[in-house]
Amino acid sequence: MEMDFLQPLNDEILQMIDGLTSQHLGRKIVLHTPEAFPDLDKIKIAIIGVLDNRGDNNAISDVDLLGVRKELYGLYPGNWNASIADLGDIHAGDAIADTYFALKKVVASLIKKKIIPIIIGGSQDMTYALYRAYDDLEQMVNLVCIDSRFDFGKEKDAVSSNSYLTKIIIEEPNNLFNYCNIGYQTYYNPQEEIDLIEKLFFDAYRLGEVSKNISIAEPVFRDADLVSVDLSVLKSSDSGNFTTFAPNGFDGKEICSLSRYAGISDKVSLFGVFNHNNTLHESVLIAQILWYFIEGFHYRSNEYPFGNKDNYIKYIVPLEEEELFFYKSNKTERWWIEIPSVSGSGNKLKRNTLLPCSYEEYLAACSQELPERWWKAQRKNLI
């Protein structure tokens, strides 16, 4: 049984929650205690801790999620109605591969039950295990990482928080349709890796781009299945991480906005926050990142996938060699662009033909500019 990998919450956090008022978030969720395990049939969101950071070469102590839980459960919820459970922790296995296996099994089981797992703690190589959790679902996966680095490594390298992406790309079965990085900083990434992102038709947005106009990230999340946050993407003045000092990065408001975009996406089915430095300073911010993801979830519009196109306005934009079809939602005024189906076994886009986009991309198409995300989706579809 997959849930046997989960250990109950310890007495300290249970006592802390017991002392809260009935209005606090901690008193409104279901807890995995030594006496009882939550009824998963009544749960929509499941919080899980991973107590293994062996993949992080910069880690100076074991994972401690007590501070994060205290800060999160001491907050007040919004006008939320979805049932939330804290399923406890996955402890480190004898080898890190054992932790990957346990995490993969637990997460896959939850996703099949239409429960959204929120993973906290552990090093970011746990993203590899989360990606592999989709193996049994027979679908292509869109991975979005909020990270200052691409985390490529050499093919022979052991999986770590700095090299897990290579294993995701090269390992069979290859279910990765798209990878997108949000917040990379050029001086942390070799030019060869930046070129490789382009060569593979992946997407990447520099920190400055997103900070200048954070709304450009919204369509990215709308098409994501798995979102992974590396907390090193935050600047140290906001994260409190002075062990690996980062003078530049997202601030608290920006990372919470991105988290809310992830939560509000109808398609995101898995969210993880990794590389916690165990400081109280960062625990406060992680709690708010998680709060905004859950807040976003409660504002999902449930307009994806399209069941009925009658609720959308269709716009046809003729270009020199193409005819583009855009759709604007009457409900949220968000935009999509149609990707034509391609016959043949190489067609990866079997489950969706509509790609989220922005109003600005529609305007650019009207000026005879082919949207870059449309072009990349077409190229990937033919590989």
GROMACS .gro file of C-alpha atoms in nm:
model
  383
    1MET     CA    1   0.000   0.000   0.000
    2GLU     CA    2   0.154   0.327  -0.117
    3MET     CA    3   0.039   0.526   0.185
    4ASP     CA    4   0.246   0.302   0.413
    5PHE     CA    5   0.547   0.512   0.310
    6LEU     CA    6   0.397   0.810   0.498
    7GLN     CA    7   0.486   0.869   0.864
    8PRO     CA    8   0.239   1.058   1.089
    9LEU     CA    9   0.298   1.410   1.215
   10ASN     CA   10   0.499   1.434   1.536
   11ASP     CA   11   0.361   1.534   1.874
   12GLU     CA   12   0.507   1.885   1.867
   13ILE     CA   13   0.315   1.996   1.559
   14LEU     CA   14  -0.001   1.818   1.677
   15GLN     CA   15   0.015   1.998   2.012
   16MET     CA   16   0.076   2.331   1.838
   17ILE     CA   17  -0.229   2.278   1.615
   18ASP     CA   18  -0.437   2.173   1.914
   19GLY     CA   19  -0.366   2.512   2.072
   20LEU     CA   20  -0.495   2.711   1.772
   21THR     CA   21  -0.839   2.870   1.747
   22SER     CA   22  -1.106   2.714   1.529
   23GLN     CA   23  -1.046   2.988   1.270
   24HIS     CA   24  -0.683   2.897   1.198
   25LEU     CA   25  -0.593   2.684   0.895
   26GLY     CA   26  -0.441   2.418   1.119
   27ARG     CA   27  -0.781   2.346   1.274
   28LYS     CA   28  -0.955   2.320   0.937
   29ILE     CA   29  -0.744   2.045   0.781
   30VAL     CA   30  -0.733   1.668   0.832
   31LEU     CA   31  -0.414   1.533   0.990
   32HIS     CA   32  -0.225   1.207   0.970
   33THR     CA   33  -0.182   1.120   1.336
   34PRO     CA   34  -0.044   0.803   1.501
   35GLU     CA   35  -0.407   0.702   1.559
   36ALA     CA   36  -0.569   0.780   1.223
   37PHE     CA   37  -0.503   0.832   0.852
   38PRO     CA   38  -0.722   1.078   0.654
   39ASP     CA   39  -1.000   0.944   0.433
   40LEU     CA   40  -0.861   1.019   0.086
   41ASP     CA   41  -1.205   1.003  -0.075
   42LYS     CA   42  -1.285   1.332   0.097
   43ILE     CA   43  -0.959   1.514   0.014
   44LYS     CA   44  -0.876   1.755  -0.270
   45ILE     CA   45  -0.530   1.876  -0.162
   46ALA     CA   46  -0.265   1.672   0.020
   47ILE     CA   47   0.045   1.819   0.185
   48ILE     CA   48   0.345   1.585   0.211
   49GLY     CA   49   0.690   1.643   0.357
   50VAL     CA   50   1.004   1.475   0.219
   51LEU     CA   51   1.284   1.443   0.475
   52ASP     CA   52   1.570   1.373   0.234
   53ASN     CA   53   1.806   1.638   0.100
   54ARG     CA   54   2.101   1.420   0.005
   55GLY     CA   55   2.075   1.553  -0.349
   56ASP     CA   56   2.167   1.905  -0.236
   57ASN     CA   57   2.543   1.946  -0.210
   58ASN     CA   58   2.496   2.277  -0.026
   59ALA     CA   59   2.275   2.133   0.249
   60ILE     CA   60   2.432   2.185   0.593
   61SER     CA   61   2.165   2.012   0.803
   62ASP     CA   62   1.885   1.757   0.777
   63VAL     CA   63   1.541   1.859   0.653
   64ASP     CA   64   1.325   2.013   0.925
   65LEU     CA   65   0.969   2.105   0.828
   66LEU     CA   66   0.841   2.185   1.176
   67GLY     CA   67   0.885   2.559   1.126
   68VAL     CA   68   0.708   2.554   0.789
   69ARG     CA   69   0.409   2.368   0.930
   70LYS     CA   70   0.386   2.595   1.234
   71GLU     CA   71   0.387   2.905   1.014
   72LEU     CA   72   0.142   2.762   0.759
   73TYR     CA   73  -0.110   2.627   1.007
   74GLY     CA   74  -0.094   2.947   1.211
   75LEU     CA   75  -0.231   3.142   0.913
   76TYR     CA   76  -0.600   3.203   0.847
   77PRO     CA   77  -0.754   3.043   0.536
   78GLY     CA   78  -0.935   3.238   0.268
   79ASN     CA   79  -1.289   3.160   0.165
   80TRP     CA   80  -1.190   2.801   0.094
   81ASN     CA   81  -1.415   2.497   0.065
   82ALA     CA   82  -1.183   2.223  -0.062
   83SER     CA   83  -1.077   1.970   0.199
   84ILE     CA   84  -0.704   1.971   0.277
   85ALA     CA   85  -0.503   1.699   0.450
   86ASP     CA   86  -0.150   1.682   0.585
   87LEU     CA   87  -0.046   1.324   0.515
   88GLY     CA   88   0.278   1.349   0.710
   89ASP     CA   89   0.630   1.276   0.589
   90ILE     CA   90   0.827   1.043   0.367
   91HIS     CA   91   1.147   0.968   0.557
   92ALA     CA   92   1.483   0.920   0.386
   93GLY     CA   93   1.532   0.565   0.255
   94ASP     CA   94   1.850   0.361   0.288
   95ALA     CA   95   1.952   0.504  -0.051
   96ILE     CA   96   1.817   0.814  -0.218
   97ALA     CA   97   1.667   0.589  -0.488
   98ASP     CA   98   1.444   0.442  -0.216
   99THR     CA   99   1.313   0.789  -0.136
  100TYR     CA  100   1.246   0.850  -0.507
  101PHE     CA  101   1.053   0.523  -0.526
  102ALA     CA  102   0.839   0.599  -0.222
  103LEU     CA  103   0.762   0.954  -0.339
  104LYS     CA  104   0.678   0.836  -0.690
  105LYS     CA  105   0.435   0.572  -0.563
  106VAL     CA  106   0.259   0.803  -0.316
  107VAL     CA  107   0.222   1.088  -0.564
  108ALA     CA  108   0.104   0.866  -0.851
  109SER     CA  109  -0.164   0.716  -0.627
  110LEU     CA  110  -0.290   1.061  -0.523
  111ILE     CA  111  -0.298   1.202  -0.877
  112LYS     CA  112  -0.503   0.903  -0.992
  113LYS     CA  113  -0.753   0.992  -0.718
  114LYS     CA  114  -0.769   1.352  -0.852
  115ILE     CA  115  -0.595   1.479  -0.539
  116ILE     CA  116  -0.334   1.755  -0.582
  117PRO     CA  117  -0.016   1.680  -0.384
  118ILE     CA  118   0.185   1.970  -0.243
  119ILE     CA  119   0.539   1.848  -0.170
  120ILE     CA  120   0.760   2.039   0.075
  121GLY     CA  121   1.116   1.981   0.185
  122GLY     CA  122   1.389   1.772   0.032
  123SER     CA  123   1.632   1.868  -0.241
  124GLN     CA  124   1.506   1.962  -0.585
  125ASP     CA  125   1.615   1.635  -0.744
  126MET     CA  126   1.288   1.505  -0.595
  127THR     CA  127   1.138   1.668  -0.906
  128TYR     CA  128   1.270   1.366  -1.097
  129ALA     CA  129   1.060   1.133  -0.878
  130LEU     CA  130   0.756   1.358  -0.924
  131TYR     CA  131   0.800   1.350  -1.302
  132ARG     CA  132   0.826   0.969  -1.298
  133ALA     CA  133   0.496   0.956  -1.103
  134TYR     CA  134   0.320   1.036  -1.432
  135ASP     CA  135   0.454   0.719  -1.600
  136ASP     CA  136   0.138   0.519  -1.534
  137LEU     CA  137  -0.096   0.796  -1.647
  138GLU     CA  138  -0.001   0.765  -2.015
  139GLN     CA  139   0.029   1.136  -2.081
  140MET     CA  140   0.295   1.379  -2.191
  141VAL     CA  141   0.419   1.604  -1.909
  142ASN     CA  142   0.480   1.978  -1.909
  143LEU     CA  143   0.732   2.068  -1.639
  144VAL     CA  144   0.776   2.424  -1.510
  145CYS     CA  145   1.066   2.505  -1.278
  146ILE     CA  146   1.098   2.835  -1.095
  147ASP     CA  147   1.475   2.834  -1.063
  148SER     CA  148   1.781   3.050  -1.118
  149ARG     CA  149   1.956   2.756  -1.291
  150PHE     CA  150   1.859   2.497  -1.553
  151ASP     CA  151   2.003   2.206  -1.351
  152PHE     CA  152   2.162   2.021  -1.640
  153GLY     CA  153   2.443   1.779  -1.562
  154LYS     CA  154   2.665   1.534  -1.743
  155GLU     CA  155   2.496   1.213  -1.854
  156LYS     CA  156   2.718   1.005  -1.622
  157ASP     CA  157   2.659   1.229  -1.317
  158ALA     CA  158   2.457   1.100  -1.024
  159VAL     CA  159   2.117   1.266  -0.991
  160SER     CA  160   2.134   1.577  -0.773
  161SER     CA  161   1.950   1.905  -0.726
  162ASN     CA  162   2.186   2.055  -0.985
  163SER     CA  163   2.167   1.780  -1.248
  164TYR     CA  164   1.827   1.608  -1.234
  165LEU     CA  165   1.697   1.768  -1.556
  166THR     CA  166   1.941   1.570  -1.771
  167LYS     CA  167   1.802   1.242  -1.638
  168ILE     CA  168   1.446   1.359  -1.704
  169ILE     CA  169   1.533   1.444  -2.066
  170ILE     CA  170   1.731   1.133  -2.162
  171GLU     CA  171   1.569   0.854  -1.960
  172GLU     CA  172   1.305   0.625  -2.107
  173PRO     CA  173   1.010   0.633  -2.104
  174ASN     CA  174   1.039   0.991  -2.222
  175ASN     CA  175   0.710   1.157  -2.133
  176LEU     CA  176   0.841   1.515  -2.124
  177PHE     CA  177   0.667   1.733  -2.380
  178ASN     CA  178   0.786   2.071  -2.258
  179TYR     CA  179   1.017   2.217  -1.997
  180CYS     CA  180   0.998   2.582  -1.901
  181ASN     CA  181   1.227   2.770  -1.665
  182ILE     CA  182   1.104   3.086  -1.498
  183GLY     CA  183   1.357   3.318  -1.338
  184TYR     CA  184   1.693   3.197  -1.465
  185GLN     CA  185   1.994   3.424  -1.418
  186THR     CA  186   2.229   3.419  -1.716
  187TYR     CA  187   2.555   3.433  -1.519
  188TYR     CA  188   2.461   3.109  -1.341
  189ASN     CA  189   2.413   2.915  -1.667
  190PRO     CA  190   2.671   2.826  -1.934
  191GLN     CA  191   2.591   2.957  -2.281
  192GLU     CA  192   2.589   2.596  -2.406
  193GLU     CA  193   2.298   2.519  -2.176
  194ILE     CA  194   2.108   2.831  -2.282
  195ASP     CA  195   2.161   2.722  -2.645
  196LEU     CA  196   2.044   2.369  -2.559
  197ILE     CA  197   1.716   2.506  -2.423
  198GLU     CA  198   1.659   2.667  -2.763
  199LYS     CA  199   1.769   2.357  -2.954
  200LEU     CA  200   1.517   2.140  -2.766
  201PHE     CA  201   1.243   2.401  -2.826
  202PHE     CA  202   1.201   2.450  -2.453
  203ASP     CA  203   1.112   2.783  -2.293
  204ALA     CA  204   1.305   3.003  -2.052
  205TYR     CA  205   1.232   3.344  -1.903
  206ARG     CA  206   1.504   3.553  -1.742
  207LEU     CA  207   1.454   3.692  -1.395
  208GLY     CA  208   1.444   4.049  -1.527
  209GLU     CA  209   1.179   3.965  -1.787
  210VAL     CA  210   0.943   3.819  -1.531
  211SER     CA  211   1.008   4.084  -1.265
  212LYS     CA  212   0.931   4.355  -1.519
  213ASN     CA  213   0.600   4.196  -1.622
  214ILE     CA  214   0.505   3.899  -1.406
  215SER     CA  215   0.185   3.833  -1.604
  216ILE     CA  216   0.393   3.688  -1.891
  217ALA     CA  217   0.430   3.375  -1.676
  218GLU     CA  218   0.056   3.312  -1.643
  219PRO     CA  219   0.008   3.124  -1.975
  220VAL     CA  220   0.310   2.908  -1.889
  221PHE     CA  221   0.142   2.778  -1.573
  222ARG     CA  222  -0.187   2.732  -1.755
  223ASP     CA  223  -0.021   2.461  -1.963
  224ALA     CA  224   0.183   2.301  -1.680
  225ASP     CA  225   0.128   1.965  -1.515
  226LEU     CA  226   0.411   1.977  -1.262
  227VAL     CA  227   0.552   2.292  -1.100
  228SER     CA  228   0.879   2.275  -0.905
  229VAL     CA  229   1.015   2.568  -0.701
  230ASP     CA  230   1.384   2.588  -0.608
  231LEU     CA  231   1.400   2.831  -0.315
  232SER     CA  232   1.744   2.945  -0.429
  233VAL     CA  233   1.556   3.148  -0.691
  234LEU     CA  234   1.478   3.396  -0.410
  235LYS     CA  235   1.708   3.679  -0.317
  236SER     CA  236   1.866   3.626   0.024
  237SER     CA  237   1.719   3.943   0.173
  238ASP     CA  238   1.374   3.782   0.133
  239SER     CA  239   1.457   3.415   0.189
  240GLY     CA  240   1.700   3.452   0.478
  241ASN     CA  241   1.939   3.211   0.307
  242PHE     CA  242   2.284   3.358   0.369
  243THR     CA  243   2.462   3.021   0.346
  244THR     CA  244   2.447   3.040  -0.032
  245PHE     CA  245   2.411   3.415  -0.070
  246ALA     CA  246   2.195   3.540  -0.360
  247PRO     CA  247   2.193   3.920  -0.402
  248ASN     CA  248   1.942   3.891  -0.685
  249GLY     CA  249   1.628   3.684  -0.728
  250PHE     CA  250   1.252   3.699  -0.691
  251ASP     CA  251   1.118   3.883  -0.388
  252GLY     CA  252   0.844   3.752  -0.161
  253LYS     CA  253   0.561   3.919  -0.346
  254GLU     CA  254   0.677   3.789  -0.684
  255ILE     CA  255   0.716   3.426  -0.576
  256CYS     CA  256   0.374   3.432  -0.412
  257SER     CA  257   0.223   3.572  -0.734
  258LEU     CA  258   0.384   3.291  -0.935
  259SER     CA  259   0.257   3.036  -0.683
  260ARG     CA  260  -0.095   3.173  -0.719
  261TYR     CA  261  -0.068   3.144  -1.100
  262ALA     CA  262   0.027   2.779  -1.051
  263GLY     CA  263  -0.266   2.720  -0.819
  264ILE     CA  264  -0.520   2.888  -1.043
  265SER     CA  265  -0.420   2.678  -1.345
  266ASP     CA  266  -0.682   2.415  -1.424
  267LYS     CA  267  -0.408   2.181  -1.542
  268VAL     CA  268  -0.146   2.186  -1.264
  269SER     CA  269  -0.179   1.857  -1.076
  270LEU     CA  270   0.140   1.863  -0.867
  271PHE     CA  271   0.334   2.138  -0.686
  272GLY     CA  272   0.665   2.114  -0.503
  273VAL     CA  273   0.885   2.353  -0.303
  274PHE     CA  274   1.244   2.240  -0.249
  275ASN     CA  275   1.587   2.327  -0.104
  276HIS     CA  276   1.456   2.476   0.221
  277ASN     CA  277   1.743   2.607   0.437
  278ASN     CA  278   1.560   2.538   0.768
  279THR     CA  279   1.565   2.902   0.880
  280LEU     CA  280   1.262   3.061   1.045
  281HIS     CA  281   1.291   3.347   0.797
  282GLU     CA  282   1.240   3.114   0.502
  283SER     CA  283   0.974   2.906   0.680
  284VAL     CA  284   0.751   3.214   0.696
  285LEU     CA  285   0.789   3.272   0.323
  286ILE     CA  286   0.733   2.905   0.231
  287ALA     CA  287   0.411   2.908   0.434
  288GLN     CA  288   0.288   3.206   0.234
  289ILE     CA  289   0.394   3.046  -0.097
  290LEU     CA  290   0.183   2.742  -0.010
  291TRP     CA  291  -0.105   2.961   0.110
  292TYR     CA  292  -0.116   3.141  -0.226
  293PHE     CA  293  -0.108   2.814  -0.422
  294ILE     CA  294  -0.409   2.688  -0.225
  295GLU     CA  295  -0.579   3.026  -0.266
  296GLY     CA  296  -0.526   3.003  -0.643
  297PHE     CA  297  -0.670   2.651  -0.650
  298HIS     CA  298  -0.995   2.783  -0.504
  299TYR     CA  299  -1.027   3.029  -0.793
  300ARG     CA  300  -0.986   2.775  -1.071
  301SER     CA  301  -1.230   2.844  -1.354
  302ASN     CA  302  -1.248   2.485  -1.481
  303GLU     CA  303  -1.236   2.597  -1.842
  304TYR     CA  304  -0.961   2.356  -1.947
  305PRO     CA  305  -0.980   2.130  -2.135
  306PHE     CA  306  -1.239   2.290  -2.357
  307GLY     CA  307  -1.564   2.103  -2.335
  308ASN     CA  308  -1.767   2.348  -2.540
  309LYS     CA  309  -1.620   2.619  -2.761
  310ASP     CA  310  -1.948   2.810  -2.749
  311ASN     CA  311  -1.812   2.990  -2.442
  312TYR     CA  312  -1.523   3.133  -2.642
  313ILE     CA  313  -1.485   3.391  -2.914
  314LYS     CA  314  -1.284   3.264  -3.209
  315TYR     CA  315  -1.044   3.499  -3.388
  316ILE     CA  316  -0.885   3.410  -3.723
  317VAL     CA  317  -0.554   3.580  -3.805
  318PRO     CA  318  -0.424   3.527  -4.160
  319LEU     CA  319  -0.046   3.530  -4.203
  320GLU     CA  320   0.156   3.488  -4.522
  321GLU     CA  321   0.186   3.109  -4.500
  322GLU     CA  322  -0.036   3.028  -4.203
  323GLU     CA  323  -0.381   3.092  -4.068
  324LEU     CA  324  -0.383   3.119  -3.689
  325PHE     CA  325  -0.688   3.053  -3.473
  326PHE     CA  326  -0.718   3.224  -3.137
  327TYR     CA  327  -0.983   3.169  -2.870
  328LYS     CA  328  -1.079   3.415  -2.599
  329SER     CA  329  -1.273   3.294  -2.297
  330ASN     CA  330  -1.597   3.478  -2.222
  331LYS     CA  331  -1.555   3.376  -1.859
  332THR     CA  332  -1.199   3.486  -1.777
  333GLU     CA  333  -1.090   3.674  -2.093
  334ARG     CA  334  -0.786   3.449  -2.116
  335TRP     CA  335  -0.648   3.351  -2.456
  336TRP     CA  336  -0.554   3.027  -2.635
  337ILE     CA  337  -0.404   2.953  -2.975
  338GLU     CA  338  -0.483   2.640  -3.172
  339ILE     CA  339  -0.208   2.396  -3.266
  340PRO     CA  340  -0.306   2.204  -3.581
  341SER     CA  341  -0.304   1.828  -3.538
  342VAL     CA  342  -0.031   1.647  -3.727
  343SER     CA  343  -0.087   1.305  -3.875
  344GLY     CA  344   0.169   1.032  -3.812
  345SER     CA  345   0.322   0.849  -3.520
  346GLY     CA  346   0.540   1.142  -3.426
  347ASN     CA  347   0.244   1.349  -3.309
  348LYS     CA  348   0.293   1.411  -2.936
  349LEU     CA  349  -0.002   1.646  -2.900
  350LYS     CA  350  -0.272   1.382  -2.885
  351ARG     CA  351  -0.451   1.514  -2.579
  352ASN     CA  352  -0.472   1.884  -2.650
  353THR     CA  353  -0.462   2.111  -2.950
  354LEU     CA  354  -0.506   2.442  -2.768
  355LEU     CA  355  -0.207   2.623  -2.624
  356PRO     CA  356  -0.245   2.902  -2.366
  357CYS     CA  357  -0.119   3.239  -2.482
  358SER     CA  358  -0.153   3.606  -2.399
  359TYR     CA  359  -0.347   3.893  -2.551
  360GLU     CA  360  -0.013   4.047  -2.645
  361GLU     CA  361   0.067   3.743  -2.858
  362TYR     CA  362  -0.263   3.782  -3.037
  363LEU     CA  363  -0.180   4.147  -3.110
  364ALA     CA  364   0.166   4.046  -3.234
  365ALA     CA  365   0.007   3.791  -3.468
  366CYS     CA  366  -0.218   4.066  -3.601
  367SER     CA  367   0.107   4.247  -3.688
  368GLN     CA  368   0.225   3.940  -3.880
  369GLU     CA  369   0.452   3.808  -3.603
  370LEU     CA  370   0.434   3.431  -3.558
  371PRO     CA  371   0.404   3.354  -3.181
  372GLU     CA  372   0.720   3.184  -3.059
  373ARG     CA  373   0.536   2.939  -2.831
  374TRP     CA  374   0.317   2.830  -3.125
  375TRP     CA  375   0.624   2.770  -3.341
  376LYS     CA  376   0.804   2.572  -3.067
  377ALA     CA  377   0.496   2.357  -3.003
  378GLN     CA  378   0.479   2.279  -3.371
  379ARG     CA  379   0.847   2.178  -3.383
  380LYS     CA  380   0.818   1.956  -3.075
  381ASN     CA  381   0.510   1.795  -3.220
  382LEU     CA  382   0.707   1.685  -3.525
  383ILE     CA  383   1.010   1.544  -3.340
   0.00000   0.00000   0.00000
